[in-house]
Tab-separated table of C-alpha atoms in Angstrom:
chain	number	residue	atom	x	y	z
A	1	UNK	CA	1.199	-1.243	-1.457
A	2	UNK	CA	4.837	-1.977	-2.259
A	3	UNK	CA	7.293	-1.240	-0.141
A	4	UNK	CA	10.192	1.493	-1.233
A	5	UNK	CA	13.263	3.533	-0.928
A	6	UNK	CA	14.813	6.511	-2.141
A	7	UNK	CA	16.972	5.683	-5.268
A	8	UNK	CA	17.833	9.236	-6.627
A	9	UNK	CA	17.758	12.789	-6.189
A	10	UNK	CA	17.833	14.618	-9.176
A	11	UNK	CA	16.481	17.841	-11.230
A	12	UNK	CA	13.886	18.047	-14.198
A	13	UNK	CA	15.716	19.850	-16.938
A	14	UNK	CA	11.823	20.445	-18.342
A	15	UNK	CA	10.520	21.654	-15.459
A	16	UNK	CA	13.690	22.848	-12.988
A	17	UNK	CA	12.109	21.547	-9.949
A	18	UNK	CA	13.815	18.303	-8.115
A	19	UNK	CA	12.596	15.066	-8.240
A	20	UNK	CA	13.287	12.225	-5.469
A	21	UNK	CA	12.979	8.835	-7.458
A	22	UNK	CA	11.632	5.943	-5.319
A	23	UNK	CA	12.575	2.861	-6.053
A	24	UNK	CA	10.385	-0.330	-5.445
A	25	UNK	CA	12.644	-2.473	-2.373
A	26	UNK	CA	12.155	-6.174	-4.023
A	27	UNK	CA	12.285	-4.370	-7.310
A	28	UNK	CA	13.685	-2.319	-10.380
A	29	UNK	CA	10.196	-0.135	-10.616
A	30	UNK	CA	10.440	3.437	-9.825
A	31	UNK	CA	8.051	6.333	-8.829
A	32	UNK	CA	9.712	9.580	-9.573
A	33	UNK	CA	8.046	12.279	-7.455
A	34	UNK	CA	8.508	16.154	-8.305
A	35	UNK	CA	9.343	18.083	-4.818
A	36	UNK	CA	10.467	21.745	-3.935
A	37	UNK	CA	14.074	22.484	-3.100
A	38	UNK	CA	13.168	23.296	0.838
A	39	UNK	CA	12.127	19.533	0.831
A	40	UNK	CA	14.845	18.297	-1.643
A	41	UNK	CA	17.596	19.763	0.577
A	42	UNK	CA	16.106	18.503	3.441
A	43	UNK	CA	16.178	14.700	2.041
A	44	UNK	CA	19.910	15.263	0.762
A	45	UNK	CA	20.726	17.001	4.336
A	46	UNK	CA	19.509	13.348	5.841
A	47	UNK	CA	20.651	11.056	3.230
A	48	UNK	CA	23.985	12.491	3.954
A	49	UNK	CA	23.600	12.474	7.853
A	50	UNK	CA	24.104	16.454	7.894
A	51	UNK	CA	22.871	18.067	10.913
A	52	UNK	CA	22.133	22.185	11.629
A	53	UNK	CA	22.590	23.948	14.933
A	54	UNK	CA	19.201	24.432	14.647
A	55	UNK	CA	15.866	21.775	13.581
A	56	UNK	CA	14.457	21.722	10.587
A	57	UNK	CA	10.645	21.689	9.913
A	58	UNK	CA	11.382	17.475	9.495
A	59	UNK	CA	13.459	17.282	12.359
A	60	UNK	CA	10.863	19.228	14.439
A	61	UNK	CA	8.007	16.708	13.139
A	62	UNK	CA	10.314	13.725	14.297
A	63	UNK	CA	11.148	15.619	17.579
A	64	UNK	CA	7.036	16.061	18.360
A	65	UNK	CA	6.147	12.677	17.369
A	66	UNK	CA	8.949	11.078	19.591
A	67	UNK	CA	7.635	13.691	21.921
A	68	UNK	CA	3.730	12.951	22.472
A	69	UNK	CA	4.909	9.014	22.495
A	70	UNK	CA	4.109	7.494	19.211
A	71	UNK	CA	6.008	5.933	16.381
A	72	UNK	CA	5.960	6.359	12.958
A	73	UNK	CA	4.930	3.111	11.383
A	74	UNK	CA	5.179	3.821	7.967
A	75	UNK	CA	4.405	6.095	5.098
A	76	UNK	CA	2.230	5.615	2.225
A	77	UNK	CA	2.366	7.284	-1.610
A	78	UNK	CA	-0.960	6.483	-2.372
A	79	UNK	CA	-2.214	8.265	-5.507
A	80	UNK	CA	-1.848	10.873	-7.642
A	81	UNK	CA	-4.401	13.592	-9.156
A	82	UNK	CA	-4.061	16.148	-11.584
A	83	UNK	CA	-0.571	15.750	-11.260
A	84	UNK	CA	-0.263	16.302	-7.253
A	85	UNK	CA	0.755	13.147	-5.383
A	86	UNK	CA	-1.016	12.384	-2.151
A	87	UNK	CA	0.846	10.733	1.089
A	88	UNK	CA	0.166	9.315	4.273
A	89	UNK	CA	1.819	9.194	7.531
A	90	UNK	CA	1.195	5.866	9.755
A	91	UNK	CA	1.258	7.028	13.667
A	92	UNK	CA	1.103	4.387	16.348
A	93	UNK	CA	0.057	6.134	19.695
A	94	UNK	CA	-1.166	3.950	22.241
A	95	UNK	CA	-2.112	1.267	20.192
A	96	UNK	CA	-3.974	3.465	18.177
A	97	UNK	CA	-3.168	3.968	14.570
A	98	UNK	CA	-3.430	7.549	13.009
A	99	UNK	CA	-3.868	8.487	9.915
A	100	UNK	CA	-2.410	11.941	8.922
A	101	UNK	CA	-2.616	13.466	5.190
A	102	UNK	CA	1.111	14.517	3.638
A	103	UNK	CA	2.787	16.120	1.173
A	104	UNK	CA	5.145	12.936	-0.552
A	105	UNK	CA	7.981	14.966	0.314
A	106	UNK	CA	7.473	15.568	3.722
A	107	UNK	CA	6.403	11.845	4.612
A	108	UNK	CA	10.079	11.155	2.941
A	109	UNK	CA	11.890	13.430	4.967
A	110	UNK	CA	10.007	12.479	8.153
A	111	UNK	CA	10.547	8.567	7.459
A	112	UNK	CA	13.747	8.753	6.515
A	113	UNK	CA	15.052	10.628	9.840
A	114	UNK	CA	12.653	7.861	11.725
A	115	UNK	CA	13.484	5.311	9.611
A	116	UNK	CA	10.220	4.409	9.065
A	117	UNK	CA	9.371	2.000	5.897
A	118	UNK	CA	8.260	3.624	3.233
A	119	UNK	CA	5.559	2.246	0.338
A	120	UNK	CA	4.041	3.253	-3.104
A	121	UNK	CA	0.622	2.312	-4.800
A	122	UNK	CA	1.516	-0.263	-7.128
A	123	UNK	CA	-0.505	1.456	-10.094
A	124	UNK	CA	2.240	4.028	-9.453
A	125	UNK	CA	5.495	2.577	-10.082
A	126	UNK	CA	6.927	2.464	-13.660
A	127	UNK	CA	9.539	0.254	-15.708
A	128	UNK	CA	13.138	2.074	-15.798
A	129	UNK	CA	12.772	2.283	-19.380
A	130	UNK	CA	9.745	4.167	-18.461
A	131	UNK	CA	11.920	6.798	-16.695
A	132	UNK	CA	14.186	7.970	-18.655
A	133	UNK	CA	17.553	8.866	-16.412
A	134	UNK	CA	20.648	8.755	-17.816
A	135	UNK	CA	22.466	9.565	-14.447
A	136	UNK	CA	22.987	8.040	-10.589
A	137	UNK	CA	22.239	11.442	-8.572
A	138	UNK	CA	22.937	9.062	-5.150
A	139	UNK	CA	25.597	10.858	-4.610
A	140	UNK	CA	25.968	14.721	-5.511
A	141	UNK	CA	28.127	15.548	-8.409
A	142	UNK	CA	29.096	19.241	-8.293
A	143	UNK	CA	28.551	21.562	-11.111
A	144	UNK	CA	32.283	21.379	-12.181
A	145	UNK	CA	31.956	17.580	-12.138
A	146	UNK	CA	34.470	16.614	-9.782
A	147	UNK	CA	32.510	14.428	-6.813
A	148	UNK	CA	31.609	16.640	-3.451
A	149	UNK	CA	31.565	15.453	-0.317
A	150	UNK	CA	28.115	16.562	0.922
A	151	UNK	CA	28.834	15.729	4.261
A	152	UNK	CA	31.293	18.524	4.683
A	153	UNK	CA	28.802	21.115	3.470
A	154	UNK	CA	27.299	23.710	5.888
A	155	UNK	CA	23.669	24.662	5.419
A	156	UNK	CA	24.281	27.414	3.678
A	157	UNK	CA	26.809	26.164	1.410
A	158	UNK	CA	24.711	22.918	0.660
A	159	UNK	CA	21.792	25.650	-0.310
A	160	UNK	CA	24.012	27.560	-2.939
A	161	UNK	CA	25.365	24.076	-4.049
A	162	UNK	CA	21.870	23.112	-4.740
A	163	UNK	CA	21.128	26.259	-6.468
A	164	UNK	CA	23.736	26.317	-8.836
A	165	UNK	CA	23.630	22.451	-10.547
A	166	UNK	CA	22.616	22.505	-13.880
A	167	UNK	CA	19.617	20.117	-14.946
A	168	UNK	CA	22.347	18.483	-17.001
A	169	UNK	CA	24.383	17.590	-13.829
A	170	UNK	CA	21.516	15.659	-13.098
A	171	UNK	CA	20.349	13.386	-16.516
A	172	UNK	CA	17.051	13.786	-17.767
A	173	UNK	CA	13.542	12.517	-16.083
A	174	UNK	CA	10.677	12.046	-18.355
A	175	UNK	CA	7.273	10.410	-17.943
């Protein structure tokens, strides 16, 4: 396993789903992983330190596991199948470890408002070259092109922002 972070959040002009691009920590390898917008604005709403009257379905997993006393040790990308990519999230409870099956997307949102480490398969991580992106989606460029402060976005407004980029406000991510 190699240890990552979250590099980029971007859109698939081929397929118009978002993609959260991992990149290796020691590294320049990346694992670009295709995720639905409910867990791509969640990931932007934390990357951005955003918060909503109300938790999210992330912000409710962190609450429970703070809540029945364990810690998140880590989370784990650990393969991929007929194009679905499997996760793992690393409980300590007691000084048990648990094992619990995830969606990629939802380990990232979880770790990331835990910050728990994150780590890829190394059989997963490709060469830059490898992935073709044109374009730093870090921080959010809106539609128009002139830089938005996410930060300043309610949830609502962050959601229509989302929903009107254009994959070209994005670059291009090919495999």
């Amino acid at each position: 396993m190699v240890e990552v972070v979250v590099s980029r959040l971007g859109m698939d002009p081929g397929t118009q789903t978002y993609v959260v691009v991992l990149q290796e920590k020691a590294g320049t390898r990346l694992l670009p992983i295709w995720i639905g917008q409910p867990e791509a604005e969640s990931i932007v709403m934390q990357m951005h330190n955003m918060k909503r009257a109300r938790p999210l379905t992330h912000d409710l997993c962190k609450t429970i596991i703070a809540g029945l006393g364990a810690t998140l040790r880590r989370v784990q990308i650990t393969r991929v199948e007929s194009n679905t990519y499997f996760g793992e999230l690393h409980l300590e409870r007691d000084g048990h470890l648990i094992q619990i099956d995830s969606r990629p997307s939802d380990a990232i949102a979880i770790a990331l408002r835990l910050d728990a480490q994150m780590f890829a398969a190394d059989a997963l991580l490709a060469q830059p070259e490898e992935v073709e992106d044109d374009s730093s989606t870090e921080s959010l460029t809106a539609p128009d092109g002139e830089a938005s402060d996410a930060s300043q976005l309610s949830a609502e407004q962050l959601k229509r922002y989302l929903e009107d980029l254009r994959p070209e406000d994005f670059g291009k991510f090919n495999l």
